[in-house]
Phi, psi and omega in degrees: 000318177298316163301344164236025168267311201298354159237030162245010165253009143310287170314309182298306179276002181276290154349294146321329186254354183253329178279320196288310122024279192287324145334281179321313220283328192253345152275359171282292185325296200282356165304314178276017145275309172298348203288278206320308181106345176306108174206096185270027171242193188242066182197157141347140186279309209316338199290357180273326170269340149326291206281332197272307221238299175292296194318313185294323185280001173283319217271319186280312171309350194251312180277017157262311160324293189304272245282310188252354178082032195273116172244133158226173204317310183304338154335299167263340152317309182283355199262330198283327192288304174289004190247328159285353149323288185297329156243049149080336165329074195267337185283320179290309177301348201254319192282331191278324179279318113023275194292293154313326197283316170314310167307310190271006185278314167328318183279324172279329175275009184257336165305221229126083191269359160198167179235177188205029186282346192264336171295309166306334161295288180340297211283014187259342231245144225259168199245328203237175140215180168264117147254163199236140180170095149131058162063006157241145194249148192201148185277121178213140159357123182277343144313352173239019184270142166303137165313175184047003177303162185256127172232129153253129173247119165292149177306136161105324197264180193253125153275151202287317166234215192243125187173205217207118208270112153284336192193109158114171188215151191201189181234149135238138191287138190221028165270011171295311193247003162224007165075018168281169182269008245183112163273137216263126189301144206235168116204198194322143190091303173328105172323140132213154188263140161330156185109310202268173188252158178259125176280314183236237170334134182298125175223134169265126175254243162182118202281131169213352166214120180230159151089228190304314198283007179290183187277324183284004174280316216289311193294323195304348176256343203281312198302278182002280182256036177279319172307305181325325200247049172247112182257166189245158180301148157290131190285170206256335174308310180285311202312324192254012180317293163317308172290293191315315228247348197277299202305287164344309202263329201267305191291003180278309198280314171284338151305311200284015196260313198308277201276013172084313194297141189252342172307315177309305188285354196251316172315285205304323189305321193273322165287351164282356183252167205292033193288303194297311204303299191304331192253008163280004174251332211265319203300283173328312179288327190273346165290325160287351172276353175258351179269332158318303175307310202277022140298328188103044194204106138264135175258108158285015172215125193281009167241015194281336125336304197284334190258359188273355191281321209261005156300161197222329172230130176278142172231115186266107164287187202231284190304109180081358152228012191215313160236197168275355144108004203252145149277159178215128172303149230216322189227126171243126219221078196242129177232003133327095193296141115101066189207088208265145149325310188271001161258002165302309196270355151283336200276334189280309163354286180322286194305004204239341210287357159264350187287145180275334184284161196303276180351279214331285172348283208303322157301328184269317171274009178254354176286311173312319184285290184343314187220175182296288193335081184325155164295119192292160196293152176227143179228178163021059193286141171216137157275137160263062175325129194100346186224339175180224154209171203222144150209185175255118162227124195029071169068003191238131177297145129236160191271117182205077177211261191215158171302331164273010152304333199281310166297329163262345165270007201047050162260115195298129164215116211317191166259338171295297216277333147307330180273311158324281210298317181294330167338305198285320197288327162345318213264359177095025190257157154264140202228125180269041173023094198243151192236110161243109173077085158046017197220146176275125210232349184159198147216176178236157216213104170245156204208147175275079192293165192287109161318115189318300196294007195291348198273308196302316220271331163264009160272348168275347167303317169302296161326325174230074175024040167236121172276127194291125156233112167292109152241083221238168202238353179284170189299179161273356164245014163276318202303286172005265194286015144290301163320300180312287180294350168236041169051045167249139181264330204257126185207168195218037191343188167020033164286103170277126158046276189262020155267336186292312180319309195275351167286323209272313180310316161280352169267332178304342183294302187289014176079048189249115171284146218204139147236172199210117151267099184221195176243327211246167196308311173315330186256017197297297181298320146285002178259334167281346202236020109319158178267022188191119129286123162242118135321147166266119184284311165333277162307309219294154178279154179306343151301294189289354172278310196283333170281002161270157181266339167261139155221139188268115190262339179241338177092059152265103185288330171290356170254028164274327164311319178302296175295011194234307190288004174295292177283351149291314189286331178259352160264015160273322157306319188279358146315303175285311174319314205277344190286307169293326202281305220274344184262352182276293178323263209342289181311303195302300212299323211261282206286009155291341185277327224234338212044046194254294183277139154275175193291324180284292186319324213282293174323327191263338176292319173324320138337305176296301192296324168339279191336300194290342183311292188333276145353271190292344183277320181302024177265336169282354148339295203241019174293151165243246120246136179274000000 
């Protein structure tokens, strides 16, 4: 039932925003018909845009008064529309109501009015488990298994609650909660969280944060209220309303007290009112969201450009946004007398080609892009889950895993080739081992690789004083060396879910405007509880595109320089608009005071100012960054 009021209030404002449409498109018309002097009925033309475009804003400004005493800009809209009405300015009145609607249908296409990342988190969060008890295992909700329950997870499936592996060894993928690439080998003893998936092996577990207290409850309250405390801008027309409408109503009343005329007071009322100020922010925004889009960028939120010029730190998940989130071999390794490297990297290819692990995979493709040479026959293949795999390749056992496969088969491994290895793994790499006939024959060097364009984007970053922080959920010493080559000083390692929320929380403590960049489900709770989300739209899951406000639609990362001097360049425009709106009122106010304007005249320079507000925000339609 809930799903389907929520698309039928979709459908209502999508309905909505197309009647608001067709309303302007036909008072735009008979308004430049009444211009025009045509008027085959027997009332004004203009009155069709009074009655289409002023009621409602009469209507809206009257139930704000009553209902909260809230004065905003339609205030004086409605004072001007009816008071020009009232002495036949039928024209003036049609255009200024016009004019607002206008503004505000612009301000309503800029908006974003709901996300649906946290109902998608809901669907992640797993419904059934095994539980096993007086030795028969039976399905039962997963919200009703009890702390200290015996649980099983089968290969393939989502653990159900939060707990400790009893029995059995597996790998599990854990990028819903720390966004890592890599999936992490499990066995006795070992944590695991809701959420994360079991890659292989069947394993028992011990249930120990169940119900709210599992880790996918946790995050689904982290997003809930990182959103909660994101307010949205106030347009600068309303903010100033109040002033606008006091100023407005006493200089209306001392001309017409001065000089007698109500024509005068009916002028200052109509040039007084805000149309270039209301159509200076929305006019501007909606033009850089279009320059954003051939950019690559949707902007899902219409004030998220006004908070993004004022950021001061970008914060980077690292995996799937900083690199490509895939390993890739990197290293081919042979310390075998008459075992050349490039035939190491076909016998392990062979021996891995059957294999369900990242690792196994990753291996067999990257030797297919690398080389010709087909994968020699694999027989009597097996996986051992947490340490490897075992086959026959050409008539030879081999060994293909982690050092405790190694360790457990009795294979020696030396101390030159551990002081090699740790080098690479220093650097955040992972290393497979290979055994042929019992003997250590080499290893292979898999590595999360690096985004070409990343080095370049954050030194452009820098350039316009915004400091790059890396928060990533990998060790520290992938993080490290990742921070190194792309000349970020500030990094935050082994983050899970709620440390990126309290880093993004402590630097806003410090009065710091925070963007928050990621991919992956994990980061769903910082990108809302930033003052800008950008998502990878591409790479990234569909939970981190909807708790963001920007989503990178193809992950090009190197056009975020663009998008961060972008959204400086359009709040320097909505400055000059606003600047250029308020000295065009100023001038319009002293010659309606003077009676050099009339009510019409007043409208149509009102009309010019617009025009020109309009005129400078489309230049940003085709700026570019030099």
């Amino acid at each position: 039932m809930k799903q389907l009021m929520k698309k039928l209030e979709s459908l209502l404002e999508k309905g909505g925003t197309k009647k608001d449409i067709t309303l302007l498109v036909i008072s735009g018309i008979f308004l430049i018909l009444s211009l025009t002097g045509w008027n085959p009925l027997p009332f004004d033309l203009a009155w069709i845009s009074i009655i289409l475009c002023g009621i409602p804003i009469i209507l809206e400004a009257i139930i704000g008064l009553v209902t909260a005493f809230d004065i905003k800009a339609d205030v004086l809209v409605s004072i001007a529309l009816i008071a020009s009405v009232c002495i036949g300015e039928d024209f003036a009145a049609g255009e200024v109501a016009f004019i607002m609607q206008l503004g505000g249908l612009l301000e309503d296409l800029t908006v974003a009015r709901a996300r649906a990342g946290i109902e998608k988190l809901v669907h992640l969060t797993p419904q059934t488990a095994r539980l096993i008890a007086d030795g028969t295992e039976k399905i039962v909700p997963a919200e009703e298994v009890p702390v200290d329950a015996l649980l099983r997870v089968l290969p393939g499936e989502t653990v159900p609650v939060d707990g400790v592996i009893v029995s059995g060894q597996t790998s599990v993928n854990q990028a819903v909660m720390t966004g890592e690439s890599l999936p992490v080998d499990k066995t006795v003893g070992d944590e695991v969280s809701s959420g994360t998936v079991n890659q292989f092996g069947a394993f028992e577990m011990r249930a120990t944060k169940v119900g709210e207290d599992s880790s996918i409850q946790r995050m689904i309250r982290l997003v809930q209220s990182a959103d909660a405390g994101k307010a949205k801008i106030v347009g600068v027309a309303d903010r100033w309303a109040t002033w606008i409408v006091v100023i407005a109503l006493s200089a209306a009343s001392l001309t017409w007290l001065i000089s007698g005329e109500i024509i005068r007071a009916v002028t200052i009322l109509v040039v007084f009112c805000p149309c270039a100020l209301v159509l200076a922010t929305p006019t501007a925004i909606m033009a850089a969201i279009g320059n954003a889009t051939k950019h690559g960028f949707l902007v899902r939120e219409g004030d998220a450009l006004e908070r993004l010029a004022s950021v001061t730190k970008i914060t980077f998940d690292k995996t799937g946004t900083l690199t490509y989130g895939t390993p890739q071999v990197i290293k081919v390794v042979s310390i075998a007398d008459g075992i050349a490297d490039t035939e190491l990297y076909r016998i392990c290819a062979s021996t891995e080609q059957f294999s369900e692990h990242p690792l196994g995979k990753a291996i067999v493709r990257s030797y297919k892009q690398d080389n010709d040479a087909e994968l020699l026959p694999c027989e009597n293949f097996q996986m051992l889950p947490g340490r490897g795999v075992c086959a026959e390749v050409g008539g030879q056992i081999i060994l293909a895993g982690n050092l405790e496969m190694l360790t457990e088969n009795k294979i020696d491994v030396s101390g030159a080739v551990l002081a090699q290895v740790n080098q690479y793994l220093s650097q955040g790499c992972t290393v497979t081992y290979l055994a042929v006939s019992e003997r250590l024959s080499g290893y292979i060097v898999l590595s999360d690789t690096m985004r070409e364009e990343s080095v370049g984007m954050i030194d452009a970053l820098k350039d316009l004083n915004v400091q790059p922080v890396l928060l990533t959920g990998d060790n520290e010493r992938a993080a490290s060396a990742i921070s190194t080559q792309l000349h970020i000083e500030e990094l935050h390692a082994d983050c899970l879910p709620e440390d990126k929320l309290n880093w993004i929380d402590a630097y806003q403590k410090k009065d710091e405007a925070v963007c928050m960049i990621g991919d992956g489900v994990n980061d769903a709770p910082a990108l809302k509880k930033a003052n800008v989300g950008i998502a990878m739209g591409g790479v990234g899951s569909d939970i981190a595109v909807d708790a963001a406000d920007i989503a990178l639609v193809d992950d090009e990362v190197k056009e975020l320089p663009h998008l961060i001097a972008l959204s400086k360049r359009m709040m320097a425009t909505i400055k000059l608009n606003m600047t250029f709106s308020m000295t065009l009122n100023v001038i319009a106010i002293i010659l309606a005071i003077i009676g050099t304007l009339n009510p019409v005249v007043g409208a149509l320079v009102h009309n010019a100012g617009s025009v020109l507000v309009i005129i400078n925000s489309a230049l940003l339609l085709r700026w570019r960054k030099k």
